[in-house]
Amino acid sequence: MELVYNEIPREFLEVLPDGIKYIARHGKDFLVVESLCCPQGHSLMVDSVRIHGEPAVKIGVTIEGQKGSFFIDAFWGSHKKLCDFFPSAQGGALVDAFCPVCGTSLMVGDACSESGCGAAKHIQLLLPGEKNRILVCGRLGCPGHRLETQKASGQIIKKISDINFFGSQIDDFFGGI
Ligand SMILES: [Zn+2]
Ligand SMILES: [Zn+2]
């Protein structure tokens, strides 16, 4: 998949939360997640699987009774992901995500604001520090995702959360990091 360039607001780079780095590639700038953990503090980053050259985010998932792992592109807004199983579920199914190390659920009650989705749960990925986190809609195929950080203004957060790379249809399981 080609990385699609999205403009990163300059103001955001000044208040970049821990766990997200800014990189320039081919003269364009991107945000890349480099540190995420479960509520028990286990890292969700894996060096053994790389997407676009960066360590992927690994989460355990249960979808319609099937259990496996997703490896998600760490480039912010990318929809690229790999699985270690063949999901029979179609887009629209609800995902139950858990930490691949300790099995703690990553799901939190949080209604999706994308029109027509209606999912009541999000996958919560914790950034280093007390309050910063990324929330990804638990419905396959829904682009709903957002960043919550204390340092940036609501307007900047909205711009960042709206970044989506629609470069890949096949891997478009859920919008997210
Ligand atoms: Zn854990
Ligand atoms: Zn949704």
CSV table of N, CA and C and ligand atoms in Angstrom, one decimal:
chain,number,residue,atom,x,y,z
A,1,MET,N,0.8,-1.2,0.0
A,1,MET,CA,0.0,0.0,0.0
A,1,MET,C,0.9,1.2,0.0
A,2,GLU,N,0.5,2.2,-0.8
A,2,GLU,CA,1.2,3.5,-0.8
A,2,GLU,C,0.7,4.2,0.4
A,3,LEU,N,1.7,4.9,1.0
A,3,LEU,CA,1.3,5.7,2.1
A,3,LEU,C,0.7,7.0,1.6
A,4,VAL,N,-0.4,7.4,2.0
A,4,VAL,CA,-1.1,8.6,1.5
A,4,VAL,C,-0.7,9.7,2.5
A,5,TYR,N,-0.4,10.8,1.9
A,5,TYR,CA,0.1,11.9,2.8
A,5,TYR,C,-1.1,12.7,3.3
A,6,ASN,N,-1.1,12.9,4.6
A,6,ASN,CA,-2.0,13.8,5.2
A,6,ASN,C,-1.3,14.9,5.9
A,7,GLU,N,-1.7,16.1,5.8
A,7,GLU,CA,-1.0,17.2,6.4
A,7,GLU,C,-1.2,17.1,7.9
A,8,ILE,N,0.0,17.3,8.6
A,8,ILE,CA,-0.1,17.2,10.1
A,8,ILE,C,-0.1,18.7,10.6
A,9,PRO,N,-1.0,19.1,11.4
A,9,PRO,CA,-1.0,20.4,11.9
A,9,PRO,C,0.3,20.7,12.7
A,10,ARG,N,0.9,21.9,12.3
A,10,ARG,CA,2.2,22.2,13.0
A,10,ARG,C,2.0,22.3,14.5
A,11,GLU,N,0.9,22.9,14.9
A,11,GLU,CA,0.6,23.1,16.4
A,11,GLU,C,0.7,21.7,17.1
A,12,PHE,N,0.3,20.6,16.4
A,12,PHE,CA,0.3,19.3,17.1
A,12,PHE,C,1.7,18.8,17.3
A,13,LEU,N,2.6,19.1,16.4
A,13,LEU,CA,4.0,18.7,16.6
A,13,LEU,C,4.6,19.3,17.8
A,14,GLU,N,4.2,20.5,18.2
A,14,GLU,CA,4.7,21.1,19.4
A,14,GLU,C,4.3,20.4,20.7
A,15,VAL,N,3.2,19.7,20.6
A,15,VAL,CA,2.6,19.1,21.8
A,15,VAL,C,2.5,17.6,21.6
A,16,LEU,N,3.3,17.0,20.8
A,16,LEU,CA,3.3,15.6,20.5
A,16,LEU,C,3.3,14.8,21.8
A,17,PRO,N,2.3,13.9,22.0
A,17,PRO,CA,2.3,13.2,23.2
A,17,PRO,C,3.4,12.1,23.2
A,18,ASP,N,3.9,11.6,24.3
A,18,ASP,CA,4.8,10.5,24.4
A,18,ASP,C,4.2,9.3,23.7
A,19,GLY,N,5.0,8.5,23.0
A,19,GLY,CA,4.4,7.3,22.4
A,19,GLY,C,4.1,7.5,20.9
A,20,ILE,N,4.1,8.8,20.5
A,20,ILE,CA,3.8,9.1,19.1
A,20,ILE,C,5.0,9.9,18.6
A,21,LYS,N,5.6,9.4,17.5
A,21,LYS,CA,6.7,10.2,16.9
A,21,LYS,C,6.3,10.7,15.5
A,22,TYR,N,7.1,11.8,15.2
A,22,TYR,CA,6.9,12.4,13.9
A,22,TYR,C,8.0,12.0,13.0
A,23,ILE,N,7.7,11.5,11.8
A,23,ILE,CA,8.8,11.1,10.9
A,23,ILE,C,8.5,11.7,9.5
A,24,ALA,N,9.6,12.0,8.8
A,24,ALA,CA,9.5,12.5,7.4
A,24,ALA,C,9.9,11.3,6.5
A,25,ARG,N,9.1,11.1,5.5
A,25,ARG,CA,9.4,10.1,4.5
A,25,ARG,C,9.1,10.6,3.2
A,26,HIS,N,10.1,10.5,2.3
A,26,HIS,CA,9.9,11.0,0.9
A,26,HIS,C,9.5,12.4,0.9
A,27,GLY,N,10.0,13.2,1.9
A,27,GLY,CA,9.7,14.6,1.9
A,27,GLY,C,8.3,14.9,2.5
A,28,LYS,N,7.6,13.9,3.0
A,28,LYS,CA,6.3,14.1,3.5
A,28,LYS,C,6.3,13.8,5.0
A,29,ASP,N,5.4,14.3,5.8
A,29,ASP,CA,5.5,14.0,7.2
A,29,ASP,C,4.3,13.1,7.7
A,30,PHE,N,4.7,12.3,8.6
A,30,PHE,CA,3.7,11.3,9.2
A,30,PHE,C,3.8,11.2,10.7
A,31,LEU,N,2.8,10.7,11.3
A,31,LEU,CA,2.8,10.4,12.7
A,31,LEU,C,2.8,8.9,12.8
A,32,VAL,N,3.7,8.4,13.7
A,32,VAL,CA,3.9,6.9,13.9
A,32,VAL,C,3.8,6.6,15.3
A,33,VAL,N,2.9,5.7,15.7
A,33,VAL,CA,2.8,5.2,17.1
A,33,VAL,C,4.0,4.4,17.4
A,34,GLU,N,4.7,4.7,18.5
A,34,GLU,CA,5.8,3.8,18.9
A,34,GLU,C,5.7,3.2,20.2
A,35,SER,N,4.7,3.6,21.0
A,35,SER,CA,4.6,3.0,22.3
A,35,SER,C,3.1,2.9,22.7
A,36,LEU,N,2.6,1.7,22.9
A,36,LEU,CA,1.2,1.5,23.4
A,36,LEU,C,1.2,0.4,24.4
A,37,CYS,N,0.3,0.4,25.4
A,37,CYS,CA,0.3,-0.7,26.3
A,37,CYS,C,-1.2,-1.0,26.7
A,38,CYS,N,-1.3,-2.2,27.3
A,38,CYS,CA,-2.6,-2.6,27.9
A,38,CYS,C,-2.7,-2.0,29.3
A,39,PRO,N,-3.9,-2.1,29.9
A,39,PRO,CA,-4.1,-1.5,31.3
A,39,PRO,C,-3.1,-2.1,32.3
A,40,GLN,N,-2.5,-3.2,32.0
A,40,GLN,CA,-1.6,-3.8,33.0
A,40,GLN,C,-0.1,-3.4,32.7
A,41,GLY,N,0.1,-2.6,31.6
A,41,GLY,CA,1.4,-2.1,31.3
A,41,GLY,C,2.2,-2.9,30.3
A,42,HIS,N,1.6,-4.0,29.7
A,42,HIS,CA,2.3,-4.7,28.7
A,42,HIS,C,2.4,-4.0,27.4
A,43,SER,N,3.5,-4.0,26.8
A,43,SER,CA,3.7,-3.3,25.5
A,43,SER,C,2.9,-4.0,24.4
A,44,LEU,N,2.2,-3.3,23.5
A,44,LEU,CA,1.5,-3.9,22.4
A,44,LEU,C,2.3,-3.7,21.1
A,45,MET,N,3.5,-3.3,21.2
A,45,MET,CA,4.3,-3.1,20.0
A,45,MET,C,5.1,-4.4,19.8
A,46,VAL,N,5.2,-4.8,18.5
A,46,VAL,CA,6.1,-6.0,18.2
A,46,VAL,C,7.1,-5.7,17.1
A,47,ASP,N,8.3,-6.0,17.4
A,47,ASP,CA,9.4,-5.8,16.5
A,47,ASP,C,9.4,-6.8,15.4
A,48,SER,N,8.9,-8.0,15.7
A,48,SER,CA,9.0,-9.1,14.7
A,48,SER,C,8.1,-8.9,13.5
A,49,VAL,N,7.1,-8.1,13.6
A,49,VAL,CA,6.2,-7.8,12.5
A,49,VAL,C,6.3,-6.3,12.2
A,50,ARG,N,6.7,-6.0,11.0
A,50,ARG,CA,6.9,-4.6,10.6
A,50,ARG,C,6.0,-4.3,9.4
A,51,ILE,N,5.3,-3.2,9.5
A,51,ILE,CA,4.5,-2.7,8.4
A,51,ILE,C,5.1,-1.3,8.0
A,52,HIS,N,5.3,-1.1,6.7
A,52,HIS,CA,6.0,0.1,6.3
A,52,HIS,C,7.3,0.4,7.0
A,53,GLY,N,8.0,-0.7,7.5
A,53,GLY,CA,9.3,-0.6,8.1
A,53,GLY,C,9.2,-0.2,9.6
A,54,GLU,N,8.1,-0.1,10.1
A,54,GLU,CA,8.0,0.2,11.6
A,54,GLU,C,7.3,-0.9,12.3
A,55,PRO,N,7.7,-1.1,13.6
A,55,PRO,CA,7.1,-2.2,14.4
A,55,PRO,C,5.6,-2.0,14.4
A,56,ALA,N,4.9,-3.2,14.3
A,56,ALA,CA,3.4,-3.1,14.3
A,56,ALA,C,2.8,-3.2,15.7
A,57,VAL,N,1.6,-2.8,15.8
A,57,VAL,CA,0.8,-2.9,17.0
A,57,VAL,C,0.1,-4.3,17.0
A,58,LYS,N,0.3,-5.1,18.1
A,58,LYS,CA,-0.3,-6.4,18.1
A,58,LYS,C,-1.4,-6.4,19.2
A,59,ILE,N,-2.6,-6.8,18.7
A,59,ILE,CA,-3.7,-7.0,19.7
A,59,ILE,C,-4.3,-8.4,19.5
A,60,GLY,N,-4.8,-9.0,20.6
A,60,GLY,CA,-5.5,-10.2,20.4
A,60,GLY,C,-7.0,-9.9,20.1
A,61,VAL,N,-7.6,-10.7,19.3
A,61,VAL,CA,-9.0,-10.4,18.9
A,61,VAL,C,-9.9,-11.7,18.9
A,62,THR,N,-11.1,-11.5,19.3
A,62,THR,CA,-12.2,-12.5,19.1
A,62,THR,C,-13.2,-11.9,18.2
A,63,ILE,N,-13.5,-12.5,17.1
A,63,ILE,CA,-14.5,-12.0,16.2
A,63,ILE,C,-15.4,-13.2,15.8
A,64,GLU,N,-16.7,-13.1,16.2
A,64,GLU,CA,-17.7,-14.1,15.9
A,64,GLU,C,-17.1,-15.5,16.3
A,65,GLY,N,-16.5,-15.6,17.4
A,65,GLY,CA,-16.0,-16.9,17.9
A,65,GLY,C,-14.7,-17.3,17.5
A,66,GLN,N,-14.1,-16.6,16.5
A,66,GLN,CA,-12.7,-16.9,16.1
A,66,GLN,C,-11.7,-16.0,16.9
A,67,LYS,N,-10.7,-16.7,17.3
A,67,LYS,CA,-9.7,-16.0,18.1
A,67,LYS,C,-8.3,-15.9,17.3
A,68,GLY,N,-7.7,-14.8,17.4
A,68,GLY,CA,-6.4,-14.6,16.7
A,68,GLY,C,-5.8,-13.3,17.1
A,69,SER,N,-4.9,-12.9,16.2
A,69,SER,CA,-4.2,-11.6,16.5
A,69,SER,C,-4.3,-10.7,15.2
A,70,PHE,N,-4.3,-9.4,15.5
A,70,PHE,CA,-4.2,-8.4,14.4
A,70,PHE,C,-2.9,-7.7,14.6
A,71,PHE,N,-2.2,-7.5,13.5
A,71,PHE,CA,-1.0,-6.7,13.5
A,71,PHE,C,-1.3,-5.4,12.7
A,72,ILE,N,-1.3,-4.3,13.4
A,72,ILE,CA,-1.8,-3.1,12.8
A,72,ILE,C,-0.7,-2.1,12.5
A,73,ASP,N,-0.8,-1.5,11.4
A,73,ASP,CA,0.2,-0.4,11.0
A,73,ASP,C,0.3,0.7,12.0
A,74,ALA,N,1.5,1.0,12.4
A,74,ALA,CA,1.7,2.1,13.4
A,74,ALA,C,1.6,3.5,12.8
A,75,PHE,N,1.5,3.5,11.5
A,75,PHE,CA,1.3,4.9,10.9
A,75,PHE,C,-0.1,5.4,11.2
A,76,TRP,N,-0.1,6.5,11.8
A,76,TRP,CA,-1.4,7.1,12.2
A,76,TRP,C,-2.3,7.3,11.0
A,77,GLY,N,-3.5,6.7,11.1
A,77,GLY,CA,-4.6,6.9,10.1
A,77,GLY,C,-4.5,5.8,9.1
A,78,SER,N,-3.5,4.9,9.1
A,78,SER,CA,-3.4,3.8,8.1
A,78,SER,C,-4.4,2.7,8.4
A,79,HIS,N,-4.9,2.1,7.4
A,79,HIS,CA,-5.9,1.0,7.7
A,79,HIS,C,-5.2,-0.4,7.4
A,80,LYS,N,-3.9,-0.3,7.2
A,80,LYS,CA,-3.2,-1.6,6.8
A,80,LYS,C,-3.1,-2.5,8.1
A,81,LYS,N,-3.5,-3.7,7.9
A,81,LYS,CA,-3.3,-4.7,9.0
A,81,LYS,C,-3.2,-6.1,8.5
A,82,LEU,N,-2.5,-6.9,9.3
A,82,LEU,CA,-2.3,-8.3,9.0
A,82,LEU,C,-2.9,-9.1,10.1
A,83,CYS,N,-3.3,-10.4,9.8
A,83,CYS,CA,-3.9,-11.3,10.8
A,83,CYS,C,-3.1,-12.5,10.8
A,84,ASP,N,-3.2,-13.3,11.9
A,84,ASP,CA,-2.5,-14.6,11.9
A,84,ASP,C,-3.6,-15.7,11.9
A,85,PHE,N,-4.8,-15.3,11.4
A,85,PHE,CA,-5.8,-16.3,11.1
A,85,PHE,C,-6.7,-15.8,9.9
A,86,PHE,N,-7.6,-16.6,9.5
A,86,PHE,CA,-8.4,-16.1,8.3
A,86,PHE,C,-9.8,-15.8,8.9
A,87,PRO,N,-10.1,-14.5,9.1
A,87,PRO,CA,-11.4,-14.2,9.7
A,87,PRO,C,-12.5,-14.4,8.7
A,88,SER,N,-13.5,-15.2,9.2
A,88,SER,CA,-14.7,-15.4,8.4
A,88,SER,C,-15.7,-14.3,8.5
A,89,ALA,N,-15.5,-13.4,9.5
A,89,ALA,CA,-16.4,-12.3,9.7
A,89,ALA,C,-16.3,-11.3,8.6
A,90,GLN,N,-17.4,-10.7,8.3
A,90,GLN,CA,-17.4,-9.6,7.3
A,90,GLN,C,-17.3,-8.3,8.0
A,91,GLY,N,-17.1,-7.2,7.2
A,91,GLY,CA,-17.1,-5.9,7.7
A,91,GLY,C,-18.5,-5.7,8.4
A,92,GLY,N,-18.4,-5.0,9.5
A,92,GLY,CA,-19.7,-4.8,10.3
A,92,GLY,C,-19.7,-5.6,11.6
A,93,ALA,N,-19.0,-6.7,11.6
A,93,ALA,CA,-18.9,-7.5,12.8
A,93,ALA,C,-18.2,-6.8,13.9
A,94,LEU,N,-18.5,-7.1,15.2
A,94,LEU,CA,-17.9,-6.5,16.3
A,94,LEU,C,-16.7,-7.3,16.8
A,95,VAL,N,-15.7,-6.6,17.1
A,95,VAL,CA,-14.4,-7.2,17.5
A,95,VAL,C,-14.3,-7.1,19.1
A,96,ASP,N,-13.8,-8.1,19.7
A,96,ASP,CA,-13.5,-8.1,21.1
A,96,ASP,C,-12.0,-8.2,21.2
A,97,ALA,N,-11.4,-7.1,21.7
A,97,ALA,CA,-9.9,-7.1,21.7
A,97,ALA,C,-9.3,-7.3,23.1
A,98,PHE,N,-8.2,-7.9,23.1
A,98,PHE,CA,-7.5,-8.2,24.4
A,98,PHE,C,-6.0,-8.1,24.3
A,99,CYS,N,-5.4,-7.9,25.5
A,99,CYS,CA,-3.9,-7.9,25.5
A,99,CYS,C,-3.4,-9.3,25.1
A,100,PRO,N,-2.4,-9.3,24.1
A,100,PRO,CA,-1.9,-10.6,23.7
A,100,PRO,C,-1.0,-11.3,24.8
A,101,VAL,N,-0.6,-10.5,25.8
A,101,VAL,CA,0.3,-11.0,26.8
A,101,VAL,C,-0.5,-11.5,28.0
A,102,CYS,N,-1.4,-10.7,28.5
A,102,CYS,CA,-2.1,-11.1,29.8
A,102,CYS,C,-3.6,-11.4,29.6
A,103,GLY,N,-4.1,-11.1,28.4
A,103,GLY,CA,-5.5,-11.4,28.1
A,103,GLY,C,-6.5,-10.4,28.6
A,104,THR,N,-6.1,-9.3,29.3
A,104,THR,CA,-7.0,-8.3,29.8
A,104,THR,C,-7.7,-7.7,28.6
A,105,SER,N,-9.0,-7.5,28.8
A,105,SER,CA,-9.8,-6.9,27.7
A,105,SER,C,-9.3,-5.4,27.5
A,106,LEU,N,-9.3,-5.1,26.2
A,106,LEU,CA,-9.0,-3.7,25.8
A,106,LEU,C,-10.2,-2.9,25.5
A,107,MET,N,-11.4,-3.5,25.7
A,107,MET,CA,-12.6,-2.9,25.3
A,107,MET,C,-13.1,-1.9,26.4
A,108,VAL,N,-13.6,-0.7,26.0
A,108,VAL,CA,-14.2,0.2,26.9
A,108,VAL,C,-15.5,0.7,26.3
A,109,GLY,N,-16.4,1.0,27.2
A,109,GLY,CA,-17.7,1.5,26.8
A,109,GLY,C,-17.6,2.9,26.2
A,110,ASP,N,-17.9,3.1,25.0
A,110,ASP,CA,-17.7,4.4,24.4
A,110,ASP,C,-18.4,4.4,23.0
A,111,ALA,N,-19.4,5.2,22.9
A,111,ALA,CA,-20.3,5.1,21.6
A,111,ALA,C,-19.5,5.7,20.4
A,112,CYS,N,-19.6,5.0,19.3
A,112,CYS,CA,-19.0,5.5,18.1
A,112,CYS,C,-19.8,6.7,17.5
A,113,SER,N,-19.2,7.7,17.0
A,113,SER,CA,-19.9,8.8,16.4
A,113,SER,C,-20.0,8.8,14.9
A,114,GLU,N,-19.5,7.8,14.3
A,114,GLU,CA,-19.6,7.7,12.8
A,114,GLU,C,-21.0,7.3,12.5
A,115,SER,N,-21.6,8.0,11.4
A,115,SER,CA,-23.0,7.8,11.1
A,115,SER,C,-23.2,6.4,10.7
A,116,GLY,N,-24.3,5.8,11.2
A,116,GLY,CA,-24.6,4.4,10.8
A,116,GLY,C,-23.9,3.3,11.5
A,117,CYS,N,-23.0,3.6,12.4
A,117,CYS,CA,-22.2,2.6,13.1
A,117,CYS,C,-22.9,2.1,14.3
A,118,GLY,N,-23.0,3.0,15.3
A,118,GLY,CA,-23.8,2.6,16.5
A,118,GLY,C,-23.1,1.7,17.5
A,119,ALA,N,-21.8,1.4,17.2
A,119,ALA,CA,-21.1,0.5,18.1
A,119,ALA,C,-21.0,1.2,19.5
A,120,ALA,N,-21.1,0.4,20.6
A,120,ALA,CA,-21.1,1.0,21.9
A,120,ALA,C,-19.7,0.8,22.6
A,121,LYS,N,-18.8,0.1,21.9
A,121,LYS,CA,-17.5,-0.2,22.5
A,121,LYS,C,-16.4,0.2,21.6
A,122,HIS,N,-15.3,0.7,22.2
A,122,HIS,CA,-14.1,1.0,21.5
A,122,HIS,C,-12.9,0.2,22.1
A,123,ILE,N,-11.9,0.0,21.2
A,123,ILE,CA,-10.7,-0.6,21.7
A,123,ILE,C,-9.8,0.5,22.2
A,124,GLN,N,-9.4,0.3,23.5
A,124,GLN,CA,-8.6,1.3,24.1
A,124,GLN,C,-7.1,0.9,24.1
A,125,LEU,N,-6.2,1.8,23.6
A,125,LEU,CA,-4.8,1.6,23.5
A,125,LEU,C,-4.2,2.7,24.3
A,126,LEU,N,-3.4,2.4,25.3
A,126,LEU,CA,-2.9,3.4,26.2
A,126,LEU,C,-1.5,3.9,25.8
A,127,LEU,N,-1.4,5.2,25.7
A,127,LEU,CA,-0.1,5.8,25.4
A,127,LEU,C,0.6,6.0,26.8
A,128,PRO,N,1.9,6.2,26.8
A,128,PRO,CA,2.7,6.4,28.0
A,128,PRO,C,2.1,7.6,28.7
A,129,GLY,N,2.1,7.6,30.0
A,129,GLY,CA,1.6,8.7,30.8
A,129,GLY,C,0.2,8.4,31.3
A,130,GLU,N,-0.3,9.2,32.1
A,130,GLU,CA,-1.6,9.0,32.8
A,130,GLU,C,-2.8,8.9,31.9
A,131,LYS,N,-3.0,9.9,31.1
A,131,LYS,CA,-4.3,10.1,30.5
A,131,LYS,C,-4.4,10.0,29.0
A,132,ASN,N,-3.3,9.8,28.4
A,132,ASN,CA,-3.3,9.8,26.9
A,132,ASN,C,-3.7,8.4,26.4
A,133,ARG,N,-4.6,8.4,25.4
A,133,ARG,CA,-5.0,7.1,24.9
A,133,ARG,C,-5.5,7.3,23.4
A,134,ILE,N,-5.6,6.1,22.8
A,134,ILE,CA,-6.2,6.1,21.4
A,134,ILE,C,-7.4,5.2,21.5
A,135,LEU,N,-8.5,5.6,20.9
A,135,LEU,CA,-9.7,4.8,20.9
A,135,LEU,C,-10.0,4.4,19.5
A,136,VAL,N,-10.3,3.1,19.2
A,136,VAL,CA,-10.6,2.7,17.9
A,136,VAL,C,-11.9,2.0,18.0
A,137,CYS,N,-12.8,2.3,17.1
A,137,CYS,CA,-14.2,1.7,17.1
A,137,CYS,C,-14.0,0.2,16.9
A,138,GLY,N,-14.8,-0.5,17.7
A,138,GLY,CA,-14.8,-2.0,17.7
A,138,GLY,C,-15.5,-2.7,16.5
A,139,ARG,N,-16.0,-1.9,15.6
A,139,ARG,CA,-16.7,-2.5,14.5
A,139,ARG,C,-15.8,-2.6,13.3
A,140,LEU,N,-15.7,-3.8,12.7
A,140,LEU,CA,-14.9,-4.0,11.5
A,140,LEU,C,-15.4,-3.1,10.4
A,141,GLY,N,-14.5,-2.4,9.7
A,141,GLY,CA,-14.9,-1.6,8.6
A,141,GLY,C,-15.2,-0.2,9.0
A,142,CYS,N,-15.4,0.1,10.2
A,142,CYS,CA,-15.7,1.5,10.7
A,142,CYS,C,-14.5,2.3,10.8
A,143,PRO,N,-14.4,3.5,10.2
A,143,PRO,CA,-13.2,4.3,10.3
A,143,PRO,C,-13.1,5.1,11.6
A,144,GLY,N,-14.0,4.9,12.6
A,144,GLY,CA,-14.0,5.7,13.8
A,144,GLY,C,-12.8,5.4,14.7
A,145,HIS,N,-12.1,6.4,14.9
A,145,HIS,CA,-10.9,6.3,15.8
A,145,HIS,C,-10.6,7.7,16.3
A,146,ARG,N,-10.0,7.8,17.5
A,146,ARG,CA,-9.6,9.2,17.9
A,146,ARG,C,-8.5,9.1,19.0
A,147,LEU,N,-7.8,10.2,19.0
A,147,LEU,CA,-6.7,10.4,20.0
A,147,LEU,C,-7.2,11.2,21.1
A,148,GLU,N,-6.9,10.8,22.3
A,148,GLU,CA,-7.2,11.7,23.5
A,148,GLU,C,-5.9,12.0,24.2
A,149,THR,N,-5.6,13.3,24.2
A,149,THR,CA,-4.4,13.7,24.9
A,149,THR,C,-4.7,15.0,25.7
A,150,GLN,N,-4.0,15.2,26.8
A,150,GLN,CA,-4.3,16.4,27.6
A,150,GLN,C,-3.7,17.7,27.1
A,151,LYS,N,-2.6,17.5,26.3
A,151,LYS,CA,-1.8,18.7,26.0
A,151,LYS,C,-2.4,19.5,24.8
A,152,ALA,N,-3.0,18.8,23.8
A,152,ALA,CA,-3.4,19.5,22.6
A,152,ALA,C,-4.8,20.0,22.7
A,153,SER,N,-5.1,21.1,22.0
A,153,SER,CA,-6.5,21.7,22.0
A,153,SER,C,-7.4,20.7,21.3
A,154,GLY,N,-8.7,20.9,21.6
A,154,GLY,CA,-9.8,20.0,21.0
A,154,GLY,C,-9.8,20.2,19.5
A,155,GLN,N,-9.5,21.3,19.0
A,155,GLN,CA,-9.5,21.6,17.5
A,155,GLN,C,-8.4,20.8,16.8
A,156,ILE,N,-7.2,20.8,17.4
A,156,ILE,CA,-6.1,20.0,16.8
A,156,ILE,C,-6.4,18.5,16.9
A,157,ILE,N,-6.9,18.1,18.1
A,157,ILE,CA,-7.2,16.7,18.2
A,157,ILE,C,-8.2,16.2,17.2
A,158,LYS,N,-9.2,17.1,16.9
A,158,LYS,CA,-10.2,16.7,15.9
A,158,LYS,C,-9.5,16.5,14.5
A,159,LYS,N,-8.6,17.4,14.2
A,159,LYS,CA,-7.9,17.3,12.9
A,159,LYS,C,-7.1,16.0,12.8
A,160,ILE,N,-6.4,15.7,13.9
A,160,ILE,CA,-5.6,14.5,14.0
A,160,ILE,C,-6.5,13.3,13.9
A,161,SER,N,-7.6,13.3,14.6
A,161,SER,CA,-8.5,12.1,14.6
A,161,SER,C,-9.1,11.9,13.3
A,162,ASP,N,-9.2,13.0,12.5
A,162,ASP,CA,-9.9,12.8,11.1
A,162,ASP,C,-8.9,12.3,10.1
A,163,ILE,N,-7.7,12.1,10.4
A,163,ILE,CA,-6.7,11.6,9.4
A,163,ILE,C,-7.0,10.1,9.2
A,164,ASN,N,-7.3,9.8,7.9
A,164,ASN,CA,-7.5,8.4,7.5
A,164,ASN,C,-6.8,8.2,6.2
A,165,PHE,N,-6.1,7.1,6.1
A,165,PHE,CA,-5.5,6.8,4.8
A,165,PHE,C,-6.5,5.8,4.1
A,166,PHE,N,-7.1,6.2,3.0
A,166,PHE,CA,-7.9,5.2,2.4
A,166,PHE,C,-7.2,4.7,1.2
A,167,GLY,N,-6.0,4.2,1.4
A,167,GLY,CA,-5.2,3.7,0.3
A,167,GLY,C,-5.4,2.2,0.0
A,168,SER,N,-6.0,1.5,1.0
A,168,SER,CA,-6.1,0.1,0.8
A,168,SER,C,-7.5,-0.4,1.1
A,169,GLN,N,-8.1,-1.1,0.2
A,169,GLN,CA,-9.5,-1.6,0.5
A,169,GLN,C,-9.5,-2.9,1.1
A,170,ILE,N,-8.5,-3.8,0.7
A,170,ILE,CA,-8.5,-5.1,1.1
A,170,ILE,C,-8.3,-5.2,2.7
A,171,ASP,N,-7.4,-4.4,3.1
A,171,ASP,CA,-7.1,-4.5,4.6
A,171,ASP,C,-7.9,-3.6,5.4
A,172,ASP,N,-9.0,-3.1,4.9
A,172,ASP,CA,-9.8,-2.1,5.6
A,172,ASP,C,-10.7,-2.7,6.6
A,173,PHE,N,-10.1,-3.3,7.6
A,173,PHE,CA,-10.9,-4.0,8.6
A,173,PHE,C,-11.6,-3.0,9.6
A,174,PHE,N,-10.7,-2.2,10.2
A,174,PHE,CA,-11.3,-1.1,10.9
A,174,PHE,C,-10.4,0.1,10.8
A,175,GLY,N,-11.0,1.3,10.8
A,175,GLY,CA,-10.2,2.5,10.8
A,175,GLY,C,-9.4,2.6,12.1
A,176,GLY,N,-8.2,2.9,12.0
A,176,GLY,CA,-7.5,3.0,13.3
A,176,GLY,C,-6.0,3.5,13.1
A,177,ILE,N,-5.3,3.2,14.0
A,177,ILE,CA,-3.9,3.6,14.0
A,177,ILE,C,-3.1,3.0,12.9
B,1,ZN,ZN,-1.4,-7.1,29.3
B,2,ZN,ZN,-17.8,2.9,14.5
